[in-house]
């Protein structure tokens, strides 16, 4: 059974027509699937119908999928218009929000498909990222970026990071007594393989912050000293000392463990596990 198409309420149509009027500056916020993209597509079509050259229109989306979807809808609609007879085309133009189509408008409407497709640098529907990349590529000196730069995709980025990591590791193991050699030894003793990689990656991705921080501190050693002070740890603190302080320190003296274990035993599963540990200690 074919489901009957539910009519679009006149109030919705009116609101959509007002929002797609190129003369109005509009902000549309509406539920998922309620016709936002439809309104944008109508707006583009109405701009084209009013004689705006395709290359003067720029549509920006957040995702590539949304850009493809919008462009596809504009071209499908305009392509469909070429196939319609006069009455059908008038109805379609009215549907787009223009109340009184004329013969001239019909003629224009039939040319739009070819015009939008063929104009060099024609209708632009693209992601905000693509637009920004293009702007930077056009004005590299003003933006202080290398001319003819390329944007890395995730795979290239990972590959470069792996290669750089490997080069640093090789260098560090070649000269174990250099600062970098000693750093690698410390890191290997303290971090699991995966954690270490992640930490390095995070650090590389936030290198601007790191550099600004170490520059402000004067050098890497001074920056490390600042961090030690903030965390209240010193270079000769040992993990055993920290553990001893936890177990033998004043916060939870051994004399209270039994009492604490009894309390924890009445609580959640995780707490009962703690109770077991305290009881066993
Ligand atoms: N006035 C209208 N006439 C005909 N079809 C319409 C109208 N308004 C919305 N639709 C249809 O409703 C469906 C959903 O609309 P659309 O994709 O534009 O919604 P959306 O708000 O952009 O959705 P999403 O939140 O998923 O991005 C589409 O098939 C669209 O063609
Ligand atoms: Mg949408």
mmCIF file with all atom_site columns, C-alpha atoms in Angstrom, residues 60-64 126-136 151:
data_model
loop_
_atom_site.group_PDB
_atom_site.id
_atom_site.type_symbol
_atom_site.label_atom_id
_atom_site.label_alt_id
_atom_site.label_comp_id
_atom_site.label_asym_id
_atom_site.label_entity_id
_atom_site.label_seq_id
_atom_site.pdbx_PDB_ins_code
_atom_site.Cartn_x
_atom_site.Cartn_y
_atom_site.Cartn_z
_atom_site.occupancy
_atom_site.B_iso_or_equiv
_atom_site.pdbx_formal_charge
_atom_site.auth_seq_id
_atom_site.auth_comp_id
_atom_site.auth_asym_id
_atom_site.auth_atom_id
_atom_site.pdbx_PDB_model_num
ATOM 1  C CA . UNK A 1 60  ? 28.558 26.867 3.548  1.00 0.00 ? 60  UNK A CA 1
ATOM 2  C CA . UNK A 1 61  ? 27.852 23.679 5.471  1.00 0.00 ? 61  UNK A CA 1
ATOM 3  C CA . UNK A 1 62  ? 29.570 21.925 8.313  1.00 0.00 ? 62  UNK A CA 1
ATOM 4  C CA . UNK A 1 63  ? 29.918 18.456 6.803  1.00 0.00 ? 63  UNK A CA 1
ATOM 5  C CA . UNK A 1 64  ? 30.855 17.230 3.343  1.00 0.00 ? 64  UNK A CA 1
ATOM 6  C CA . UNK A 1 126 ? 31.163 23.636 0.335  1.00 0.00 ? 126 UNK A CA 1
ATOM 7  C CA . UNK A 1 127 ? 32.178 23.000 3.917  1.00 0.00 ? 127 UNK A CA 1
ATOM 8  C CA . UNK A 1 128 ? 33.444 25.783 6.140  1.00 0.00 ? 128 UNK A CA 1
ATOM 9  C CA . UNK A 1 129 ? 36.781 23.921 6.270  1.00 0.00 ? 129 UNK A CA 1
ATOM 10 C CA . UNK A 1 130 ? 37.096 23.898 2.498  1.00 0.00 ? 130 UNK A CA 1
ATOM 11 C CA . UNK A 1 131 ? 36.271 27.605 2.334  1.00 0.00 ? 131 UNK A CA 1
ATOM 12 C CA . UNK A 1 132 ? 38.848 28.512 4.979  1.00 0.00 ? 132 UNK A CA 1
ATOM 13 C CA . UNK A 1 133 ? 41.501 26.386 3.281  1.00 0.00 ? 133 UNK A CA 1
ATOM 14 C CA . UNK A 1 134 ? 40.809 28.143 -0.009 1.00 0.00 ? 134 UNK A CA 1
ATOM 15 C CA . UNK A 1 135 ? 40.992 31.571 1.628  1.00 0.00 ? 135 UNK A CA 1
ATOM 16 C CA . UNK A 1 136 ? 44.325 30.743 3.252  1.00 0.00 ? 136 UNK A CA 1
ATOM 17 C CA . UNK A 1 151 ? 46.114 20.176 4.289  1.00 0.00 ? 151 UNK A CA 1
#
